[in-house]
Coordinates of C-alpha atoms in Angstrom, one line a residue:
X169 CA 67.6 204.3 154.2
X170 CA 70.0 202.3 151.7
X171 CA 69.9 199.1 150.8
X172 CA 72.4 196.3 150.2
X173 CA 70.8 195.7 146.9
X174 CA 70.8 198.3 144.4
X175 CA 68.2 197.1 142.2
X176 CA 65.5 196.8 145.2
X177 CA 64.4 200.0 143.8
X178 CA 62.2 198.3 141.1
X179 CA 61.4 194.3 141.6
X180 CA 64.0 192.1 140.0
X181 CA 63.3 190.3 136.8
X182 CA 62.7 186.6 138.2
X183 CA 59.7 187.6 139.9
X184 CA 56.8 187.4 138.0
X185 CA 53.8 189.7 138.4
X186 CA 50.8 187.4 140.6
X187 CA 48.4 189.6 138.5
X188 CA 46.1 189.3 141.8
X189 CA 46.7 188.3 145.5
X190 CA 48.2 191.3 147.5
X191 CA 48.3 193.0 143.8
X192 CA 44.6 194.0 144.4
X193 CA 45.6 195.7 147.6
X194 CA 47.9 198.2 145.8
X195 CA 45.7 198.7 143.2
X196 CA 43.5 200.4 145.8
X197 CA 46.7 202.2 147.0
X198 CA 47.3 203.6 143.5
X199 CA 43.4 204.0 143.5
X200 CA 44.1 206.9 146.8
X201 CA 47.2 208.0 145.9
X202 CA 46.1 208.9 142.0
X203 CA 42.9 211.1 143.3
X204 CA 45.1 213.0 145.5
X205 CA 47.6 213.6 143.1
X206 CA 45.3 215.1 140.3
X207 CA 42.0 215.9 142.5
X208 CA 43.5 217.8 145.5
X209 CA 45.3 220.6 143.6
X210 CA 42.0 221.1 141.6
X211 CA 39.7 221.1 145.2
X212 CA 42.1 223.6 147.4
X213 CA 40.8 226.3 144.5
X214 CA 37.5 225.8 147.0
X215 CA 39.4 227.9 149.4
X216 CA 41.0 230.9 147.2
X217 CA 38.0 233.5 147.9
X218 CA 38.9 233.4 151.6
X219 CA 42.8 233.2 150.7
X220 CA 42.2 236.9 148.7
X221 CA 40.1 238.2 151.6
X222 CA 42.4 237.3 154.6
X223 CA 46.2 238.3 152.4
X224 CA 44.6 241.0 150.0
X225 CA 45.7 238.9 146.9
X226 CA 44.0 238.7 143.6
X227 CA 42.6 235.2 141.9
X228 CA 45.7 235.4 139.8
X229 CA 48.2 235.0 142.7
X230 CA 46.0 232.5 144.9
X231 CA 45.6 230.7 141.6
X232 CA 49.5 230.1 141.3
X233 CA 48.9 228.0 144.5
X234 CA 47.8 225.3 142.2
X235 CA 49.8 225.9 139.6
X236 CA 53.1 225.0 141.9
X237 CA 51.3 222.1 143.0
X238 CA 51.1 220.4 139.5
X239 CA 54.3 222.0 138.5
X240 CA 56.3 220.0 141.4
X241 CA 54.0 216.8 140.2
X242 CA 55.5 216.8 136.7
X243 CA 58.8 218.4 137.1
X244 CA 60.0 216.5 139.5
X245 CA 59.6 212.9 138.2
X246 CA 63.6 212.6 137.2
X247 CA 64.1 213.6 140.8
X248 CA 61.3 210.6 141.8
X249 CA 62.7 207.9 139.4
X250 CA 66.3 208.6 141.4
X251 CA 64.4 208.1 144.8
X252 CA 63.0 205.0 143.7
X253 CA 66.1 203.6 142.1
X254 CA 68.0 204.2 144.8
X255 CA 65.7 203.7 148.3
X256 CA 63.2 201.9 146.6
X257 CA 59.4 202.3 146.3
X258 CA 57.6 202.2 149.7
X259 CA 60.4 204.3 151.1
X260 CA 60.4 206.7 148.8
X261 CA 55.8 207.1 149.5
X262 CA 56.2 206.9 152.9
X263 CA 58.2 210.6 152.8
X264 CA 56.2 211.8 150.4
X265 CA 52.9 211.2 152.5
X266 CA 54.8 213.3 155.4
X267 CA 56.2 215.8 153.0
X268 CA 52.6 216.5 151.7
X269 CA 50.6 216.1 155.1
X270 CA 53.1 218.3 156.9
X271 CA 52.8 220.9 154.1
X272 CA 49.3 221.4 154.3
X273 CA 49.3 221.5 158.0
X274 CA 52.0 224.0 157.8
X275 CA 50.0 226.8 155.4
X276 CA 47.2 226.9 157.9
X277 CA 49.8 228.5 159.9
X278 CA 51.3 231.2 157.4
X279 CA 50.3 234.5 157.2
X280 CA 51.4 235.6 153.8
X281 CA 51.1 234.1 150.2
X282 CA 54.6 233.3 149.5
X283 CA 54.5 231.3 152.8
X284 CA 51.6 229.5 150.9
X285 CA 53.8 229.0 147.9
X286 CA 56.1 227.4 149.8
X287 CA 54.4 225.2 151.5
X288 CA 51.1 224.1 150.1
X289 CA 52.4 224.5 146.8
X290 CA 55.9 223.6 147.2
X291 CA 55.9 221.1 149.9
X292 CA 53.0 219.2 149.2
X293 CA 53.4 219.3 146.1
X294 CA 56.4 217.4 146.3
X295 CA 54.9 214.9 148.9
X296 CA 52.2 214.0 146.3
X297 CA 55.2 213.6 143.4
X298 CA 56.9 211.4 145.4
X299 CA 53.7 209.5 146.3
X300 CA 52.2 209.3 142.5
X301 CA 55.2 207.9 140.7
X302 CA 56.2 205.2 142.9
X303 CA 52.6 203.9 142.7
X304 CA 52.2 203.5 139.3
X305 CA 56.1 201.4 139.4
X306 CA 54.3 198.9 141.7
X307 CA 51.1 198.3 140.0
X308 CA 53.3 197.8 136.7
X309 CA 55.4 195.3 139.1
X310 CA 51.6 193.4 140.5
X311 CA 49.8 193.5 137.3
X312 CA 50.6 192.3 133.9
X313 CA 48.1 190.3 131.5
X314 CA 45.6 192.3 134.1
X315 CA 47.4 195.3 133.8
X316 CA 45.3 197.7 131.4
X317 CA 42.5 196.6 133.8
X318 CA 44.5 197.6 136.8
X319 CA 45.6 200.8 135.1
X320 CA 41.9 202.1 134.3
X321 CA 40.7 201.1 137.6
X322 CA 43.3 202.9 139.3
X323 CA 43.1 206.5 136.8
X324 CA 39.5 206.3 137.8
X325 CA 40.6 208.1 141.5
X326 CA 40.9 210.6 139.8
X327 CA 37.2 211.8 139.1
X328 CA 36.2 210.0 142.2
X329 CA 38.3 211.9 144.9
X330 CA 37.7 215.4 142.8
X331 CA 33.8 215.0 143.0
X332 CA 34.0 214.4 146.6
X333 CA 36.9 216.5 147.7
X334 CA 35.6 219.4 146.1
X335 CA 32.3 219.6 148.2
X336 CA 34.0 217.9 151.2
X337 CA 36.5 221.2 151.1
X338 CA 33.5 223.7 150.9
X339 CA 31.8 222.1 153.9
X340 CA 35.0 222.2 155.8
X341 CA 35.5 225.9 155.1
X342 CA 32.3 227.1 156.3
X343 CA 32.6 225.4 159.9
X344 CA 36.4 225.8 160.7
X345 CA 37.9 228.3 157.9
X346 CA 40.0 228.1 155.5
X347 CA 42.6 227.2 158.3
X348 CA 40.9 224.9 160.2
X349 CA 40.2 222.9 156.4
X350 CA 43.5 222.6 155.7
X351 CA 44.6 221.6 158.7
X352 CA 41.9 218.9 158.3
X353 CA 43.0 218.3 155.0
X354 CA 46.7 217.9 155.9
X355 CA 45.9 215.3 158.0
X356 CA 43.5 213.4 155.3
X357 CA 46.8 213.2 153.1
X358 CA 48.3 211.1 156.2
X359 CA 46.5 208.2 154.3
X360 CA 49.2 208.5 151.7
X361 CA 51.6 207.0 154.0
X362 CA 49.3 204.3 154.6
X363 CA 48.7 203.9 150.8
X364 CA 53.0 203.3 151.0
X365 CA 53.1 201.1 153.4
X366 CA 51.4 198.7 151.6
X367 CA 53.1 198.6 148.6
X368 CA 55.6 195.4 149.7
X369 CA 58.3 194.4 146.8
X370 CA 57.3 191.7 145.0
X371 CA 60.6 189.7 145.8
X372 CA 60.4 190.0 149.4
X373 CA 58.1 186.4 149.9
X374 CA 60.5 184.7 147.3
X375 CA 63.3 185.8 149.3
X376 CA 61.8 184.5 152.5
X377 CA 61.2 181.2 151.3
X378 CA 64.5 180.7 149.6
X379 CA 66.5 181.6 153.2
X380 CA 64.1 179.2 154.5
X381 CA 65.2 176.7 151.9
X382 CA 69.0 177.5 152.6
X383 CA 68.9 176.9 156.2
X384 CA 67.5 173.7 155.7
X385 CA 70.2 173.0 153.3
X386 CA 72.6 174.5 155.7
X387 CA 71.4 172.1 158.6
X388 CA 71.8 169.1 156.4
X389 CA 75.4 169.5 156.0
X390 CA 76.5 170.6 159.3
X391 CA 75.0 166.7 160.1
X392 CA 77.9 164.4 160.7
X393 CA 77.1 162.1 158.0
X394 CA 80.4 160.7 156.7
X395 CA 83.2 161.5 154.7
X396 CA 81.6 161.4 151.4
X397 CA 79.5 164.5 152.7
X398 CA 82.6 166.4 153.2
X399 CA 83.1 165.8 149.7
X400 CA 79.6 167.1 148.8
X401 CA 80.4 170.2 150.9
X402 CA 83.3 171.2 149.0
X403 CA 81.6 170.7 146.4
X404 CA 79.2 172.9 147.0
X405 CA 81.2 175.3 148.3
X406 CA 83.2 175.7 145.3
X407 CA 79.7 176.4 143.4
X408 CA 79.0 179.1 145.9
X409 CA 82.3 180.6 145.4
X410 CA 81.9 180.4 141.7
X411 CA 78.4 182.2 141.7
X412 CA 79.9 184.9 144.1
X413 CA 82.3 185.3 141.5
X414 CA 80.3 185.9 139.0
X415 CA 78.2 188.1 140.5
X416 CA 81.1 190.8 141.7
X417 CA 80.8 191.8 137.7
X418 CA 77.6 192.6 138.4
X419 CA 77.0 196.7 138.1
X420 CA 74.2 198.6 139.8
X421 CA 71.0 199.5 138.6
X422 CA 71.6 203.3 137.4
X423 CA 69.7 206.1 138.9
X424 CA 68.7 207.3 136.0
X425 CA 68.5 205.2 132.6
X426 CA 68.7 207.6 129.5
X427 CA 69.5 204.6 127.3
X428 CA 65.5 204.6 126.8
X429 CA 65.7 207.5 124.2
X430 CA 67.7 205.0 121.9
X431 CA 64.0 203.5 122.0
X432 CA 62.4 205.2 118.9
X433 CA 58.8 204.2 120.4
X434 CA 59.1 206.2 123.7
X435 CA 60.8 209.1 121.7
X436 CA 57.5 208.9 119.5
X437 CA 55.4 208.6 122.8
X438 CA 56.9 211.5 124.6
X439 CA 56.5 214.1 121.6
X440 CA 52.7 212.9 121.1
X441 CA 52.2 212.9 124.4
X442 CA 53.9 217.0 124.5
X443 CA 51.4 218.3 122.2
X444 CA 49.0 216.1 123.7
X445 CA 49.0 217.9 126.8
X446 CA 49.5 221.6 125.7
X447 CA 45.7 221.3 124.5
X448 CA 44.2 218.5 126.7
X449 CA 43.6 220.4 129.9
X450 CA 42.7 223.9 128.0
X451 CA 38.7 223.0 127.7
X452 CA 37.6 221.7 131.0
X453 CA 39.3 224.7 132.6
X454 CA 37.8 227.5 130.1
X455 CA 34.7 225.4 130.3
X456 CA 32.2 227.0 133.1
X457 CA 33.8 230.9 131.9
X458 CA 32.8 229.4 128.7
X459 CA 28.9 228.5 129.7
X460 CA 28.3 231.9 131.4
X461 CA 29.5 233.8 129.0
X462 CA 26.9 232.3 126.5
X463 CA 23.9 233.3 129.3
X464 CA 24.2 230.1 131.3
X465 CA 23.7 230.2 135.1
X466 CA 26.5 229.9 137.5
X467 CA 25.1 226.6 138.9
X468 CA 24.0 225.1 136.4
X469 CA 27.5 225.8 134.8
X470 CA 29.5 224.6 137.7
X471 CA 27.6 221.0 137.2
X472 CA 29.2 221.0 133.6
X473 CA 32.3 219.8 135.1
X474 CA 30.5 217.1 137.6
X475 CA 28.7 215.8 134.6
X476 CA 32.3 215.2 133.1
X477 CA 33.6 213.6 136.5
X478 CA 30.9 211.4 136.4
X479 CA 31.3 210.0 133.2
X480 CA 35.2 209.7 133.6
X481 CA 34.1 207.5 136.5
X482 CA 32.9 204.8 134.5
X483 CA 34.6 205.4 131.0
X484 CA 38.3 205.1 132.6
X485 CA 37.2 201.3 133.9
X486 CA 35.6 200.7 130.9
X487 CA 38.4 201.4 128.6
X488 CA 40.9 199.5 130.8
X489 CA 38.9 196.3 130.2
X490 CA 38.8 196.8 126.6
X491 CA 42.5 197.4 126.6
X492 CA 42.9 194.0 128.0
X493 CA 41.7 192.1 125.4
X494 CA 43.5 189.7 123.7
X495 CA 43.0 190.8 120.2
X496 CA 43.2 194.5 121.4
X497 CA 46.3 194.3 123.6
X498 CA 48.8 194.3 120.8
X499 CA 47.5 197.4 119.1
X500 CA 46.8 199.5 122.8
X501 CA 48.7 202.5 120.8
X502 CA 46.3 202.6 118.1
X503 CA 43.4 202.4 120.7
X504 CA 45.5 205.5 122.5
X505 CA 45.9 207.5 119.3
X506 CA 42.0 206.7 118.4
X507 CA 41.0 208.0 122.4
X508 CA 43.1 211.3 121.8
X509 CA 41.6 211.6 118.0
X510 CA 38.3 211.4 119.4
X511 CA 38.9 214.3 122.5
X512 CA 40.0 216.5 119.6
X513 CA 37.0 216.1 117.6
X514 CA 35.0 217.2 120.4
X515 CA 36.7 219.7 121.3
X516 CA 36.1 221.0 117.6
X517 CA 32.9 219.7 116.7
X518 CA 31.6 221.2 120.2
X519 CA 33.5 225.1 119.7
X520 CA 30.1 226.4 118.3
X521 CA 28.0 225.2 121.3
X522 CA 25.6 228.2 121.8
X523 CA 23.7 226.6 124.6
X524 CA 23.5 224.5 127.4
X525 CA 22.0 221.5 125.8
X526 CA 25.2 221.5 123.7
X527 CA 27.5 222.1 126.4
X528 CA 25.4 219.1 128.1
X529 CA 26.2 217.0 125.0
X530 CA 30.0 217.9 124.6
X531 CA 30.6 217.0 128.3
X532 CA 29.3 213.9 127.8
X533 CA 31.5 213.2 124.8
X534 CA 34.2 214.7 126.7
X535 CA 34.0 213.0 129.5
X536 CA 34.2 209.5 127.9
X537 CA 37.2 210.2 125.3
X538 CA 38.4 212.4 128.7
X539 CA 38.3 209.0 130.6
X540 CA 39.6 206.9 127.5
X541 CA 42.9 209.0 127.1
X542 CA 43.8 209.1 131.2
X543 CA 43.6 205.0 131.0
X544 CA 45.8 204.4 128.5
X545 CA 48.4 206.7 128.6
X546 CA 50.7 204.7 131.4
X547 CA 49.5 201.5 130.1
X548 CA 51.0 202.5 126.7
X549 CA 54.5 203.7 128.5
X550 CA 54.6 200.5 130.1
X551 CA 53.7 198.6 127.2
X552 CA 56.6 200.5 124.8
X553 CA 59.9 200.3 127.6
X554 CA 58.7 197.8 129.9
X555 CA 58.4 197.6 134.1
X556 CA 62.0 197.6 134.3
X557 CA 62.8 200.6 132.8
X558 CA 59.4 202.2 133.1
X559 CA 60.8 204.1 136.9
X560 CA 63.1 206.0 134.5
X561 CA 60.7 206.6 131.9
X562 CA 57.7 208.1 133.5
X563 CA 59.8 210.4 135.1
X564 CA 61.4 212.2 132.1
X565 CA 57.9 211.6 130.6
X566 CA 56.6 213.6 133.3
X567 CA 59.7 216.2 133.7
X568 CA 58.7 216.9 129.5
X569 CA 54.7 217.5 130.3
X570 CA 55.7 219.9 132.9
X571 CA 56.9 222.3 130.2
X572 CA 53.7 221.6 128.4
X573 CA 51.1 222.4 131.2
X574 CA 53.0 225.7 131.6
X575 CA 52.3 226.6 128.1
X576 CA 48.9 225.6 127.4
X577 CA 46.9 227.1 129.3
X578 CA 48.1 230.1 130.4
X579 CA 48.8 230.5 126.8
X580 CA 45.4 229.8 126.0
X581 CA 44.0 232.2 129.2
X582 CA 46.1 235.2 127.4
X583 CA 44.3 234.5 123.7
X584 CA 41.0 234.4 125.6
X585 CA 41.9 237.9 127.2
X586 CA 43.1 239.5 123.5
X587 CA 40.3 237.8 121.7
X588 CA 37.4 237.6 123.9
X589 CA 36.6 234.6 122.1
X590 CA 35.8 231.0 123.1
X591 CA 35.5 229.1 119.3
X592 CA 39.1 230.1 118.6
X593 CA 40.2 228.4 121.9
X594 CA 38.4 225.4 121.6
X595 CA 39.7 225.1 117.9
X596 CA 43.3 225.7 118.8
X597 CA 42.9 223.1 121.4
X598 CA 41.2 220.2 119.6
X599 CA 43.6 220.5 116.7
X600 CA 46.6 220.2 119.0
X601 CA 44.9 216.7 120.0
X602 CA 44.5 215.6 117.1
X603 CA 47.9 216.4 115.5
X604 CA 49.2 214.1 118.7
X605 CA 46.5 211.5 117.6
X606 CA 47.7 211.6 114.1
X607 CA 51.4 212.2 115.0
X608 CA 51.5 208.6 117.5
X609 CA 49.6 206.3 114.6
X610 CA 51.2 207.7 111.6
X611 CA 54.6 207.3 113.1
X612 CA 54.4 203.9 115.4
X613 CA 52.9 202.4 111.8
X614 CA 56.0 204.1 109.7
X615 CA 59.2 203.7 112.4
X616 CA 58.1 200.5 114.4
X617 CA 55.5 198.2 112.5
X618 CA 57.3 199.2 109.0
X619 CA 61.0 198.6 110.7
X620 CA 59.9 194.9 112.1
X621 CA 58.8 193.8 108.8
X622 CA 62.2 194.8 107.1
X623 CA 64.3 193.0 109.6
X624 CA 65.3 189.6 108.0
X625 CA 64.5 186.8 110.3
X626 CA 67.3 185.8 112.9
X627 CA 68.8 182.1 111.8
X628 CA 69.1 179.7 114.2
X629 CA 68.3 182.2 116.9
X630 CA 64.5 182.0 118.1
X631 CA 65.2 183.9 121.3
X632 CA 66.6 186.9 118.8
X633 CA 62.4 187.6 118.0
X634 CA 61.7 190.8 116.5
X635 CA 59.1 191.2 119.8
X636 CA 58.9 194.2 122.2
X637 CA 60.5 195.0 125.1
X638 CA 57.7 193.1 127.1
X639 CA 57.7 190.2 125.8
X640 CA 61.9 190.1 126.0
X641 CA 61.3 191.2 129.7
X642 CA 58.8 188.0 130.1
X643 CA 61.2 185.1 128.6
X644 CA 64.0 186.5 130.6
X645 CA 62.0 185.9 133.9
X646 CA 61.1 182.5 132.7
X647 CA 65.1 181.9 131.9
X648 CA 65.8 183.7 135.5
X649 CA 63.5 181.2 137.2
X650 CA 64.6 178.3 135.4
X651 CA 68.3 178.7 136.1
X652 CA 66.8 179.1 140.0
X653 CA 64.9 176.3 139.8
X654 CA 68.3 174.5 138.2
X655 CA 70.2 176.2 141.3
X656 CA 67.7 174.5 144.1
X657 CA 67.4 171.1 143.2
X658 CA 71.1 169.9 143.2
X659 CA 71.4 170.9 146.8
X660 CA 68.5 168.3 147.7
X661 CA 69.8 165.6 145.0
X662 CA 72.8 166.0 146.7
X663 CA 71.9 165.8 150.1
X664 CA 69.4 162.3 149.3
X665 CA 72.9 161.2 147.7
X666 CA 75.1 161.5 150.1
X667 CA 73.0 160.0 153.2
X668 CA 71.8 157.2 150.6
X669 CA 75.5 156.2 149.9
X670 CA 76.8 156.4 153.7
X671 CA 73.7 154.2 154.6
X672 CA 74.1 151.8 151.7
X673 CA 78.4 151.7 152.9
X674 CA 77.5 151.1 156.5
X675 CA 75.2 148.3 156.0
X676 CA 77.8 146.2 153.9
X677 CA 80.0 146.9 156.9
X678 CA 78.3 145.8 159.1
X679 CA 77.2 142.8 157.5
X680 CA 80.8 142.0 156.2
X681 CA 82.2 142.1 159.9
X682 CA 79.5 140.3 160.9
X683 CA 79.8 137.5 158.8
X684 CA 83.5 137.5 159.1
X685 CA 84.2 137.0 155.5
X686 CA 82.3 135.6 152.6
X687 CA 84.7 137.1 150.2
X688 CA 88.9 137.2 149.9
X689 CA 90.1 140.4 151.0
X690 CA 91.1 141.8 147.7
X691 CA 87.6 141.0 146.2
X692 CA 86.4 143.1 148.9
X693 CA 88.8 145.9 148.6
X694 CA 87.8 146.1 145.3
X695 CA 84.2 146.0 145.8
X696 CA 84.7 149.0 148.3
X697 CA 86.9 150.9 145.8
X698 CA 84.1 150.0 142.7
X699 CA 81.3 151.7 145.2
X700 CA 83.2 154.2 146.2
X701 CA 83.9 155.5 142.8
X702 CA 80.7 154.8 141.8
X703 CA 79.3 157.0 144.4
X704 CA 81.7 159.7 143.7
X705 CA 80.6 159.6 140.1
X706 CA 76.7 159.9 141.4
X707 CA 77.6 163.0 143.4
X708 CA 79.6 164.2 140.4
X709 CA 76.6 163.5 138.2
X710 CA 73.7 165.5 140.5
X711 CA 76.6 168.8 140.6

């Protein structure tokens, strides 16, 4: 599973993103592989009734089955940005699909709880980590001036594979049990490994058509085209040394890059982004205990939560096209912080709901400001460290959130238990959102936009900009392709020199002998000697 080249584990800078093409297959990758990775831990709950009837378990301890699931999603993203450093992406997604299929397929064979644990929550749980993060590295690698676009559209799997594998699961159950559906389902997250097996590196055409340039190259030499060519060989040969040499420097892309911490944006990022998700996640999941406490029916408050897929559907898309903009681009942070601002106010604004018009109303606004935050947050992550250091990133990112989920809403379940009261909970939660709103624009205007402006302006150093890391990572591709481009076309200028002298030497031999003379001997030595050296100095010339 290793590679000769350690930084196959993320595309190398020289390739730029096509922004379309085979991009647009991936994107529906990450499409799959992002609804099974936040949908499918939220659809097995369809089975728990049947799980506490068949092991004599409470909703509590069938309940932790989910729980394990996103706990392995988060915690184990320093363990997924090693993977992909090392083996590299579709790798790395084709064992996760197994991991996760063959863990489903295995709980329909247990026959206690902590087998579940271990192997619907554990196991698959770790198949769908390894499936998730890798994903988002390619899209980031495919998509660039198109990538907010690519981000929303592929955030909105999310609401799409939980409205239908929610009522796909319950169908399942009553026809073949709760083992019979996760056997089925099991073998419905074998399309994860298909998902990896289209994400192909971005450098892998570029490579093919630069061997196919170097064996034509190669062909041209081992022609027997004079002795002037022999010089051009060693020549080139001695270039080809000289690169090898200065490659051997060279280190290896590290596992693990803490060096993005120096980066005061993506400390800022990753503390919003903490108390973000302590009180994101609190309402939709209090939400239907919420409704039927206040007298609404069960039905009625179980479509609560598809009224808020259904607008996440549309408002994630949305939002990623308005990210794009070019006037909006620039500032996605402030359009991040103004999505998580507005989720808090209606989580606040919404805490006296006392019926289910109200309840109707906050999903709505929910849902949209819902949709908002889950298409910007990796666009904004990208945006602050870059695509090459964004495998490393997203998976301390993640690794940090995992300790948040396990706070926030248990925490919140245990106030609702002491208080037996809703409006405190929805309160607690909305101003946790909207201290991260506040926290993210308040200090990315003070540190970063306030810092820039202090800066004096580098002297006779444009490429020194005070721009961010995307923009440095965009000039250095163009400088990485240029000095390719530089690399290719002496090869060719050589080879058209080297047949055009021998040519251009043969003919006046042949004409010279021909004739017999036509000039002394020493003129013609020293016409031989002037064209030799002025060939040599072509050759010379096109190195």
């Amino acid at each position: 599973m290793g590679r000769p080249d350690p930084e196959e584990g993320q595309l190398p800078a020289p390739v730029k993103p096509p922004d379309g093409g085979w991009g647009w297959i991936v994107l529906f990758g990450c499409f799959v592989i992002t609804g099974f990775s936040y949908a499918f831990p939220k659809a097995v709950s369809v089975y728990f009734k049947e799980l506490m009837k068949d092991f004599h378990v409470g909703y509590s301890d069938t309940a932790w089955i989910s729980s394990i699931m996103l706990a392995m999603l988060y915690g184990t993203g320093p363990v997924c940005s090693i993977m992909v450093n090392q083996f590299g992406c579709r790798p790395v997604m084709l064992i996760g699909g197994l991991l996760a299929s063959a863990g489903m397929i295995l709980a329909s064979f247990t026959t206690n709880i902590i087998e579940l644990y271990l192997t619907a929550g554990v196991l698959t749980g770790l198949g769908m980590a390894l499936n998730f993060q890798p994903s988002l590295i390619m899209l980031g690698t495919y998509f660039d001036k198109r990538r907010p676009l690519a981000n929303g559209l592929a955030a909105a799997g999310s609401p799409v594979f939980l409205s239908s594998l929610s009522p796909l699961g319950q169908v399942l159950l009553e026809k073949f049990g709760w083992r019979g559906g996760f056997l089925i389902m099991g073998g419905l997250l074998l399309n994860c490994c298909t998902c990896g097996a289209v994400m192909r590196p971005l450098d892998m055409g570029m490579k093919r058509k630069m061997g196919k340039a170097q064996d034509k190259y190669e062909a041209k030499e081992m022609l027997p085209i004079g002795g002037k060519s022999e010089e051009g060989i060693s020549t080139t040969d001695g270039t080809k040394k000289a690169k090898k040499a200065k490659k051997k420097p060279k280190k290896g892309k590290k596992l693990l890059d803490f060096s993005i911490f120096s980066n005061r944006g993506f400390i800022i990022y990753t503390i919003s982004k903490f108390i973000l998700v302590l009180g994101l996640f609190v309402p939709p999941i209090l939400l239907v205990n919420y409704a039927k406490d206040t007298g609404v029916p069960d039905t009625e408050a179980a479509f609560l939560l598809s009224i808020i897929g259904f607008i996440d559907i549309f408002a994630r898309p949305a939002c990623g096209m308005v990210a794009g903009l070019k006037w909006v681009r620039p500032h996605v942070a402030y359009l991040f912080s103004f999505s998580m601002l507005f989720n808090g106010l209606t989580d606040i604004c919404s805490a006296r709901a006392s019926n289910y018009t109200g309840l109707v109303i906050f999903c709505v606004f929910f849902g949209i400001s819902y949709g908002m935050v889950g298409a910007l947050q990796f666009e904004v992550l990208m945006a602050i460290v870059g695509s090459q250091k964004f495998s490393s990133a997203i998976g301390l990112v993640l690794l940090i959130e995992a300790f948040a989920v396990l706070i926030g809403p248990p925490s919140a379940g245990r106030l609702v238990d002491a208080l037996k009261n809703y409006e405190v909970i929805f309160y607690l939660a909305g101003s946790e959102v909207v201290l991260s709103a506040l926290f993210l624009a308040v200090a990315s205007y003070c540190c970063l936009n306030r810092g820039k402006k202090k800066e004096p302006p580098p002297e006779n150093n444009p490429s020194a900009g005070g721009g961010s890391d995307t923009e440095e990572a965009e000039s250095d591709v163009q400088e990485a392709e240029e000095h390719s481009s530089d690399n290719h076309q002496p090869a060719h200028s050589t080879d058209n020199t080297v047949v055009a002298a021998n040519e251009e030497a043969n003919h006046v031999a042949e004409e010279q002998s021909g004739e017999g003379g036509g000039c002394p001997a020493g003129d013609r030595e020293v016409s031989a000697r002037d064209g030799c050296n002025a060939d040599q100095t072509v050759e010379r010339d096109s190195f």
